[in-house]
Amino acid sequence: MSGANPDTMRITLKVWRQKDTDAAGSFKTYYLHDVSPDMSFLEMLDVLNDRLIQTGDEPVAFDHDCREGICGMCSLVINGQAHGGDAGTTVCQLHMRRFADGQTIHVEPWRANAFPVVRDLVVDRSAFDRIMAAGGFISVHTGSAPDANAIPIPQETAEQAMDAAACIGCGACVAACPNSAAMLFVSAKVSHLGRLPQGKAEKDRRVVAMVQAMDAEGFGNCTNHFECEAACPKEISVENIATMNREFLVASFRSRDLG
Amino acid sequence: MVTAASPRLESKSPTGPIADRWDKHRFELKLVNPANKRRFHVVVVGTGLAGASAAASLAELGYDVTSLCIQDSPRRAHSIAAQGGINAAKNYPNDGDSIYRLFYDTVKGGDFRARESNVYRLAQISNNIIDQCAAQGVPFAREYGGVLANRSFGGAQVSRTFYARGQTGQQLLLGAYSALMRQVGAGKVKMYPRREMLDLVVIDGVARGIVARNLVTGAYERYAGDAVVLCTGGYSNVFFLSTNAKSCNVTAGWRCTKRGAFFANPCFTQIHPTCIPVSGEYQAKLTLMSESLRNDGRVWVPRSAGDKRPAIDVPEGERDYYLERRYPSFGNLVPRDVASRAAKERCDAGFGVGRTGQAVFLDFRDAIARDGEDVIRKKYGNLFQMYEKITDENPYRQPMRIYPAPHYTMGGVWVDYNLESTVPGLFVLGEANFSDHGANRLGASALMQGLADGYFVIPYTIGGHLAGRKLEPVDTGHPAFGDVETEVRERTDRLLAVDGRRTAENLHRELGRIMWDYCGMGRNADGLRGAVEKIRALRAEFWENVRIPGGTNEFNQTLEYAGRVADFMEFAELMVEDALAREESCGGHFREEHQTEEGEARRNDEEFTHAAAWEFQGLDEKATIHLEPLDFEHVKLTQRSYK
């Protein structure tokens, strides 16, 4: 589709500006007349910021780091969609050739009670770290591991675990969910670790602890909209949520044994 | 001239049979009484593979650990972007690998500029790392029978690379991160994200803490400890355009250098051969295409200069598979430094392809014809997809265009065998130190080193410092913390006060261009001397003309970034000085005056079989060089040949 694009594009941006967590925010409009279709979306924002600094305005704050779709830092809602409209893509991998010349683009932060806005498009996702600290691990001290080939794991199991482990913890699932649920994020970790023989020993404890932590952070509940899967840049499957619900139920029945 | 050892650089490298050295050394290190460990406080800066594994392992031992990272979560450190894999000497494929062979390959691959004892220890530990990671639930690729799969990587003659699709770094980092978060949950690690270390606090000659800036509130924060462990990554962003994440910087290491830590071999930078070429002036970073692609892709340019036909229209006879031509035995799998220089040579001679002429083809036509598109998709699907997203070209139909880009830095803070710098109590791990890769790092060895340092070296060696030195109790009320904080505050205020006309990014781009042109893939004395002048002039302009909006007591990304650029402006000069002083070509350091008739790197072992560690003497002063001679008792110094 790049063939249809001109050498440069005119873009109107409506960007969410918010001074800090407690301040009220609003959209501000910016016009860019010389956007290259080969720019990434974030490079386009770099150009905007360069201009804002030159003219004495405050640049737009946004999170980004690796700019190759793996660190999970970038987190923009573009025209109402987390990470924009392309399937399996983070904002940093989205290129301007995917937009039309003359288009108006709305840019917003993740919106969820559990992700307070820090400034402009930057949010605080530390709730995810706290959920991980509650149980997102296999308890194995450094040095106490057996030989790596001591436990054979069927290739299919390893591949399924890898599918779930591909989560980059960006929070798009939460941003896309009408209930701001974190079920896809939590279930991806529960199912990655629970599927592997190494992770089975503390399976019950893990799922209960992570779900409790998730609830304590104020994330909503899953009501099967599956917007999370559609928004996920790593295309993590909602089947993980079913797996987690099953594991949680079983663990709850056995909870008296958890001590 | 024979290298004279500096009395300031005591490597503490053990002697005796190489296979027994680490064992012997561990026995000789003092142990901290288990009941006393909780009384020792360790500050770990950075949460990449080295930092997360160190913080987790030290906390497991019982130390009281503080961990800081610059990102919003410790899970996002740039180790996460490593694609290809991690080496280990398991020899599961039964193809002739051994600890000794991994050691040998790494010393040779580093072009004989690393310490033998360190590299041998790295090879020994490599096997424990795979065990540890598998136990943590890292979903490594497996064979149908359930055992771990291996592949050959980066030109190794054996299959010793473990991998998790094209996301090995991500999976290893998430493993280390989960171990770290377990300790956070247990209350043994206090975790501080969105913090940037801005200076080191040295009291009575020992590193006793740091001053950091809270990136959300802008507040300066003091962290005291009995040891400081720096795991802050590499400095490839000195080139502005590199494969590094945007927040990667040299600030922590450089500020420590200004406090007395020596910085070793800064000119040893790795230019990775397979990156997506620059497409425009707005470009913010370069994207790496995994080296594993060279297992199936063939690198070529047209035989006639300036041939601008689409690749598919160039007949077989008019293609120059220059790596296969020049290096028949290794072909497309020559090490990174060799592959990068060969690409530059073709492009400089006018044979480059694409709009800019700064690219070569990486072609999968033959592999697809041989194995079928499905097989290639299964192996490299995610990489092909990434390429297509960025370039809008389909690599199944037409070859990729690639060009070398700054990727990894072998240089770093000088450390001894204990990973301790010249400032007692300051330990430096992972890419931030200089230790194991010599002048060139082999593929799948960075992940190995980061995790070796964090999981299996520092937990032992830190005991030698904590139990072996008398450490007076220190808290953040000590006047030294106040002094350092004042200096840091004044520097930031000075930055904000400039109020000039150019953005920090614009100035950084210019610095990057200077470094790439004069201290990049090819270097010569004239260019380097000129670069020193250019850097000084640009640094002066930076402090007169940078423009930073906003204030210090707030979330201010422009201010954070400008501080890092200011440090790159100082550090760049040391890199150039080091490149000037090293009158030889070795590994990633190619001095055009020192090459063979075939254009290969020519080492000067007589005069340069050493690590060059630089002592900072003040800005605009020449740093003092200290030499650590390197002994090669086991691996015979030879000219590397991949023909």
XYZ file of N, CA and C in Angstrom, chain B residues 69-240:
516
model
N 16.332 0.731 38.497
C 16.394 0.678 37.035
C 15.797 1.943 36.446
N 16.198 2.196 35.213
C 15.837 3.440 34.547
C 14.452 3.343 33.893
N 14.049 2.113 33.544
C 12.747 1.911 32.894
C 11.628 1.905 33.943
N 10.402 1.774 33.473
C 9.276 1.774 34.418
C 9.127 0.424 35.104
N 9.815 -0.592 34.589
C 9.777 -1.917 35.210
C 11.112 -2.603 34.964
N 11.580 -3.389 35.943
C 12.855 -4.082 35.736
C 12.803 -5.085 34.583
N 11.619 -5.410 34.101
C 11.528 -6.392 33.024
C 11.912 -5.821 31.667
N 12.158 -4.529 31.561
C 12.303 -3.935 30.230
C 13.741 -3.622 29.819
N 14.717 -3.983 30.641
C 16.107 -3.667 30.304
C 16.451 -4.200 28.917
N 17.465 -3.616 28.296
C 17.703 -3.892 26.881
C 18.194 -5.318 26.578
N 18.606 -6.058 27.591
C 18.923 -7.477 27.355
C 17.748 -8.155 26.654
N 16.577 -7.611 26.880
C 15.351 -8.222 26.359
C 15.342 -8.303 24.842
N 16.135 -7.474 24.189
C 16.077 -7.422 22.730
C 16.991 -8.432 22.050
N 17.833 -9.135 22.826
C 18.745 -10.100 22.203
C 17.921 -11.204 21.551
N 18.262 -11.515 20.336
C 17.425 -12.441 19.584
C 17.973 -13.861 19.557
N 19.224 -13.986 19.165
C 19.739 -15.273 18.701
C 19.868 -16.397 19.697
N 20.567 -16.201 20.804
C 20.738 -17.335 21.696
C 21.824 -17.142 22.722
N 22.083 -18.204 23.454
C 23.091 -18.195 24.508
C 23.952 -19.446 24.384
N 25.252 -19.241 24.434
C 26.181 -20.351 24.284
C 26.395 -21.086 25.600
N 26.672 -22.374 25.492
C 27.114 -23.155 26.643
C 27.858 -24.373 26.118
N 28.761 -24.864 26.943
C 29.623 -25.978 26.522
C 29.029 -27.325 26.935
N 27.726 -27.443 26.871
C 27.071 -28.689 27.297
C 27.475 -29.884 26.435
N 27.747 -29.621 25.189
C 28.054 -30.698 24.234
C 26.921 -31.718 24.129
N 25.694 -31.285 24.314
C 24.558 -32.205 24.135
C 24.531 -32.833 22.732
N 24.889 -32.071 21.685
C 24.844 -32.688 20.346
C 25.990 -33.666 20.093
N 26.937 -33.794 21.031
C 28.021 -34.758 20.871
C 28.893 -34.438 19.666
N 29.039 -33.147 19.384
C 29.761 -32.781 18.162
C 31.155 -32.213 18.440
N 31.696 -32.546 19.600
C 33.089 -32.172 19.835
C 33.277 -30.942 20.689
N 32.211 -30.428 21.277
C 32.369 -29.229 22.099
C 32.880 -29.614 23.492
N 33.435 -28.649 24.156
C 33.941 -28.844 25.515
C 34.143 -27.466 26.116
N 34.334 -27.426 27.428
C 34.627 -26.149 28.083
C 35.864 -25.531 27.450
N 36.854 -26.362 27.197
C 38.093 -25.851 26.636
C 37.870 -25.250 25.243
N 37.012 -25.902 24.460
C 36.780 -25.389 23.104
C 36.028 -24.052 23.141
N 35.053 -23.939 24.027
C 34.327 -22.671 24.149
C 35.286 -21.570 24.612
N 36.137 -21.917 25.551
C 37.183 -20.993 26.021
C 38.076 -20.569 24.859
N 38.553 -21.561 24.127
C 39.466 -21.305 23.021
C 38.814 -20.403 21.968
N 37.594 -20.773 21.578
C 36.894 -19.997 20.545
C 36.671 -18.553 20.985
N 36.369 -18.381 22.282
C 36.064 -17.029 22.771
C 37.327 -16.168 22.827
N 38.438 -16.757 23.246
C 39.710 -16.022 23.271
C 40.134 -15.650 21.853
N 40.018 -16.616 20.948
C 40.418 -16.361 19.569
C 39.454 -15.368 18.912
N 38.150 -15.592 19.118
C 37.144 -14.693 18.541
C 37.342 -13.264 19.022
N 37.821 -13.109 20.249
C 38.094 -11.775 20.801
C 39.421 -11.208 20.335
N 40.039 -11.905 19.397
C 41.305 -11.477 18.806
C 42.401 -11.286 19.867
N 42.406 -12.172 20.851
C 43.493 -12.246 21.835
C 43.679 -10.957 22.637
N 42.568 -10.403 23.042
C 42.676 -9.199 23.869
C 41.831 -9.322 25.143
N 41.565 -10.586 25.557
C 40.848 -10.802 26.818
C 41.726 -11.608 27.758
N 41.358 -11.622 29.018
C 42.126 -12.317 30.048
C 41.761 -13.805 30.038
N 42.725 -14.668 29.875
C 42.439 -16.105 29.759
C 41.652 -16.639 30.960
N 42.061 -16.269 32.177
C 41.404 -16.819 33.370
C 39.914 -16.495 33.385
N 39.582 -15.252 33.016
C 38.172 -14.851 32.998
C 37.379 -15.663 31.980
N 37.970 -15.798 30.795
C 37.241 -16.470 29.727
C 37.047 -17.948 30.068
N 38.044 -18.552 30.685
C 37.893 -19.962 31.043
C 36.760 -20.125 32.070
N 36.735 -19.225 33.033
C 35.661 -19.281 34.040
C 34.293 -19.119 33.375
N 34.217 -18.213 32.424
C 32.958 -17.993 31.710
C 32.492 -19.286 31.040
N 33.430 -19.973 30.389
C 33.066 -21.215 29.700
C 32.625 -22.285 30.696
N 33.296 -22.326 31.845
C 32.904 -23.305 32.871
C 31.481 -23.046 33.359
N 31.213 -21.788 33.635
C 29.925 -21.414 34.228
C 28.786 -21.544 33.235
N 29.125 -21.479 31.937
C 28.075 -21.472 30.913
C 27.084 -22.612 31.116
N 27.578 -23.763 31.544
C 26.683 -24.911 31.708
C 25.714 -24.728 32.874
N 26.179 -24.138 33.951
C 25.287 -23.891 35.094
C 24.158 -22.942 34.715
N 24.480 -22.006 33.816
C 23.466 -21.015 33.431
C 22.281 -21.707 32.755
N 22.586 -22.625 31.845
C 21.499 -23.310 31.127
C 20.645 -24.086 32.127
N 21.290 -24.759 33.070
C 20.541 -25.497 34.098
C 19.628 -24.552 34.873
N 20.198 -23.440 35.307
C 19.450 -22.489 36.119
C 18.243 -21.950 35.361
N 18.488 -21.574 34.113
C 17.406 -20.963 33.329
C 16.310 -21.979 33.023
N 16.693 -23.204 32.700
C 15.677 -24.233 32.425
C 14.830 -24.455 33.682
N 15.465 -24.463 34.841
C 14.728 -24.689 36.090
C 13.762 -23.546 36.396
N 14.118 -22.351 35.941
C 13.238 -21.183 36.160
C 12.025 -21.188 35.249
N 12.037 -22.080 34.251
C 10.920 -22.122 33.319
C 11.163 -21.384 32.019
N 12.419 -21.075 31.702
C 12.711 -20.464 30.401
C 12.368 -21.492 29.316
N 11.445 -21.155 28.416
C 10.989 -22.141 27.427
C 11.942 -22.271 26.232
N 13.099 -22.858 26.499
C 14.065 -23.094 25.424
C 13.458 -24.006 24.355
N 13.949 -23.873 23.147
C 13.532 -24.772 22.061
C 13.951 -26.202 22.399
N 13.095 -27.162 22.029
C 13.364 -28.563 22.353
C 13.173 -29.460 21.144
N 13.824 -30.629 21.217
C 13.655 -31.654 20.197
C 12.372 -32.432 20.503
N 11.958 -33.282 19.555
C 10.724 -34.046 19.792
C 10.836 -34.922 21.040
N 12.014 -35.427 21.303
C 12.195 -36.284 22.472
C 12.161 -35.528 23.797
N 12.075 -34.215 23.727
C 11.958 -33.445 24.953
C 13.253 -32.853 25.463
N 14.384 -33.183 24.829
C 15.651 -32.595 25.273
C 15.875 -31.258 24.582
N 16.802 -30.485 25.101
C 17.036 -29.140 24.582
C 17.648 -29.171 23.186
N 17.195 -28.249 22.350
C 17.724 -28.146 20.989
C 18.901 -27.175 20.969
N 19.814 -27.401 20.048
C 20.962 -26.500 19.871
C 21.093 -26.119 18.416
N 21.700 -24.949 18.189
C 22.044 -24.617 16.813
C 23.429 -23.997 16.761
N 23.966 -24.010 15.569
C 25.261 -23.362 15.360
C 24.987 -21.887 15.112
N 25.835 -21.043 15.656
C 25.532 -19.618 15.622
C 26.809 -18.831 15.424
N 26.703 -17.807 14.612
C 27.811 -16.873 14.491
C 29.115 -17.526 14.060
N 29.022 -18.553 13.251
C 30.225 -19.135 12.690
C 30.882 -20.194 13.555
N 30.266 -20.554 14.694
C 30.865 -21.613 15.511
C 30.811 -22.932 14.744
N 31.866 -23.748 14.923
C 31.929 -25.024 14.199
C 31.168 -26.115 14.932
N 30.655 -25.800 16.118
C 29.844 -26.764 16.867
C 28.491 -26.113 17.175
N 27.510 -26.966 17.477
C 26.180 -26.440 17.828
C 26.100 -26.313 19.334
N 26.343 -25.103 19.819
C 26.356 -24.905 21.269
C 25.410 -23.798 21.720
N 24.569 -23.343 20.790
C 23.707 -22.224 21.127
C 22.304 -22.703 21.489
N 21.858 -22.307 22.679
C 20.499 -22.590 23.147
C 19.648 -21.376 22.810
N 18.371 -21.598 22.509
C 17.566 -20.463 22.057
C 16.098 -20.669 22.375
N 15.376 -19.578 22.413
C 13.926 -19.600 22.579
C 13.364 -18.775 21.433
N 13.042 -19.450 20.361
C 12.667 -18.795 19.090
C 13.654 -17.662 18.813
N 13.140 -16.520 18.345
C 14.045 -15.387 18.116
C 14.020 -14.442 19.292
N 13.631 -14.945 20.480
C 13.441 -14.079 21.646
C 14.216 -14.585 22.852
N 15.419 -15.075 22.618
C 16.170 -15.677 23.719
C 16.452 -14.673 24.833
N 16.856 -13.473 24.452
C 17.158 -12.456 25.467
C 15.935 -12.155 26.309
N 14.797 -12.042 25.651
C 13.557 -11.765 26.373
C 13.288 -12.865 27.401
N 13.385 -14.105 26.981
C 13.036 -15.199 27.882
C 14.033 -15.324 29.027
N 15.314 -15.132 28.735
C 16.304 -15.195 29.818
C 16.104 -14.032 30.785
N 15.798 -12.863 30.237
C 15.606 -11.715 31.115
C 14.358 -11.911 31.974
N 13.296 -12.433 31.368
C 12.088 -12.649 32.169
C 12.339 -13.700 33.250
N 13.217 -14.645 32.980
C 13.606 -15.607 34.011
C 14.320 -14.915 35.164
N 15.286 -14.082 34.837
C 16.025 -13.355 35.879
C 15.103 -12.370 36.602
N 14.229 -11.744 35.833
C 13.253 -10.802 36.408
C 12.325 -11.524 37.391
N 11.899 -12.738 37.033
C 10.993 -13.451 37.942
C 11.733 -13.824 39.228
N 13.006 -14.201 39.101
C 13.803 -14.494 40.303
C 13.939 -13.227 41.155
N 14.139 -12.094 40.477
C 14.247 -10.814 41.191
C 12.926 -10.467 41.888
N 11.814 -10.633 41.171
C 10.524 -10.260 41.763
C 10.161 -11.172 42.924
N 10.642 -12.417 42.871
C 10.411 -13.315 44.006
C 11.059 -12.733 45.257
N 12.263 -12.175 45.097
C 12.958 -11.580 46.239
C 12.326 -10.252 46.651
N 11.766 -9.537 45.672
C 11.036 -8.306 46.015
C 9.826 -8.680 46.868
N 9.100 -9.716 46.434
C 7.932 -10.176 47.179
C 8.300 -10.646 48.579
N 9.489 -11.234 48.689
C 9.943 -11.738 49.989
C 10.514 -10.622 50.859
N 10.577 -9.424 50.329
C 11.076 -8.295 51.106
C 12.593 -8.215 51.190
N 13.286 -9.045 50.395
C 14.757 -9.038 50.451
C 15.381 -8.042 49.477
N 14.615 -7.657 48.460
C 15.107 -6.632 47.531
C 14.123 -5.474 47.559
N 14.655 -4.275 47.723
C 13.809 -3.094 47.558
C 14.012 -2.583 46.147
N 12.921 -2.523 45.404
C 13.018 -2.218 43.974
C 12.601 -0.782 43.706
N 13.458 -0.038 42.995
C 13.143 1.351 42.648
C 13.208 1.562 41.139
N 12.074 1.452 40.437
C 12.096 1.733 38.995
C 12.059 3.237 38.725
N 12.255 3.587 37.455
C 12.315 4.991 37.016
C 13.275 5.794 37.897
N 14.451 5.243 38.124
C 15.517 5.948 38.838
C 16.753 5.925 37.945
N 17.479 7.030 37.900
C 18.705 7.069 37.114
C 19.875 7.413 38.014
N 20.869 6.533 38.023
C 22.074 6.807 38.803
C 22.820 7.978 38.176
N 23.123 8.982 38.985
C 23.831 10.139 38.451
C 25.241 10.297 39.029
N 25.524 9.603 40.121
C 26.901 9.687 40.619
C 27.173 8.614 41.659
N 28.473 8.412 41.872
C 28.943 7.426 42.834
C 29.446 8.175 44.067
N 29.181 7.607 45.239
C 29.678 8.222 46.468
C 30.814 7.356 47.005
N 32.003 7.954 47.086
C 33.185 7.243 47.564
C 33.571 7.824 48.926
N 33.649 6.961 49.929
C 34.019 7.418 51.272
C 35.225 6.618 51.755
N 36.273 7.310 52.195
C 37.530 6.653 52.587
C 38.028 5.710 51.499
N 37.874 6.117 50.246
C 38.398 5.325 49.144
C 37.543 4.140 48.738
N 36.397 3.947 49.382
C 35.552 2.792 49.064
C 34.184 3.278 48.565
N 33.641 2.593 47.550
C 32.319 2.939 47.026
C 31.282 2.626 48.090
N 30.542 3.641 48.508
C 29.576 3.446 49.595
C 28.159 3.876 49.226
N 27.905 4.111 47.970
C 26.532 4.435 47.607
C 26.455 5.258 46.343
N 25.258 5.669 46.033
C 25.042 6.443 44.809
C 24.040 7.561 45.085
N 24.046 8.532 44.158
C 22.974 9.520 44.125
C 22.231 9.298 42.817
N 20.902 9.190 42.915
C 20.086 8.935 41.735
C 19.013 10.006 41.637
N 18.440 10.107 40.447
C 17.324 11.036 40.285
C 16.054 10.219 40.088
N 15.037 10.559 40.846
C 13.718 9.962 40.665
C 13.121 10.597 39.411
N 12.945 9.792 38.371
C 12.568 10.369 37.081
C 11.120 10.840 37.038
N 10.324 10.408 38.007
C 8.925 10.850 38.037
C 8.805 12.194 38.748
N 9.429 12.302 39.925
C 9.284 13.537 40.707
C 10.434 14.512 40.480
N 11.540 14.010 39.957
C 12.716 14.849 39.778
C 13.573 14.959 41.030
N 13.149 14.323 42.127
C 13.900 14.428 43.384
C 15.233 13.679 43.288
N 16.254 14.227 43.967
C 17.528 13.517 44.070
C 17.447 12.586 45.267
N 17.873 11.354 45.099
C 17.748 10.363 46.160
C 19.105 9.739 46.452
N 19.364 9.444 47.717
C 20.644 8.868 48.122
C 20.445 7.416 48.529
N 21.324 6.566 48.070
C 21.281 5.155 48.441
C 22.651 4.755 48.975
N 22.712 4.362 50.237
C 23.988 3.971 50.831
C 24.106 2.452 50.860
N 25.340 1.952 50.843
C 25.532 0.512 50.895
C 26.963 0.163 51.237
N 27.208 -1.130 51.385
C 28.564 -1.615 51.633
C 29.271 -1.974 50.340
N 28.486 -2.053 49.265
C 29.062 -2.284 47.940
C 28.090 -1.736 46.912
N 28.632 -1.316 45.773
C 27.810 -0.858 44.655
C 28.115 -1.766 43.470
N 27.063 -2.304 42.866
C 27.236 -3.215 41.729
C 26.612 -2.553 40.500
N 27.473 -2.223 39.556
C 27.042 -1.495 38.364
C 26.732 -2.482 37.244
N 25.486 -2.497 36.772
C 25.099 -3.399 35.680
C 24.333 -2.572 34.672
N 25.015 -1.618 34.074
C 24.329 -0.555 33.355
C 24.535 -0.601 31.848
N 25.028 -1.737 31.339
C 25.029 -1.944 29.896
C 26.105 -1.189 29.140
N 25.929 -1.118 27.828
C 26.976 -0.607 26.942
C 26.706 0.800 26.442
N 27.638 1.294 25.631
C 27.611 2.708 25.236
C 27.490 2.922 23.732
N 26.901 1.946 23.014
C 26.796 2.094 21.555
C 26.028 3.338 21.131
N 25.195 3.863 22.018
C 24.446 5.061 21.649
C 25.333 6.303 21.544
N 26.619 6.162 21.810
C 27.524 7.285 21.538
C 27.479 7.607 20.036
N 27.114 6.585 19.220
C 27.002 6.768 17.771
C 25.638 7.339 17.364
N 24.819 7.700 18.326
C 23.417 8.083 18.135
C 22.623 6.928 17.511
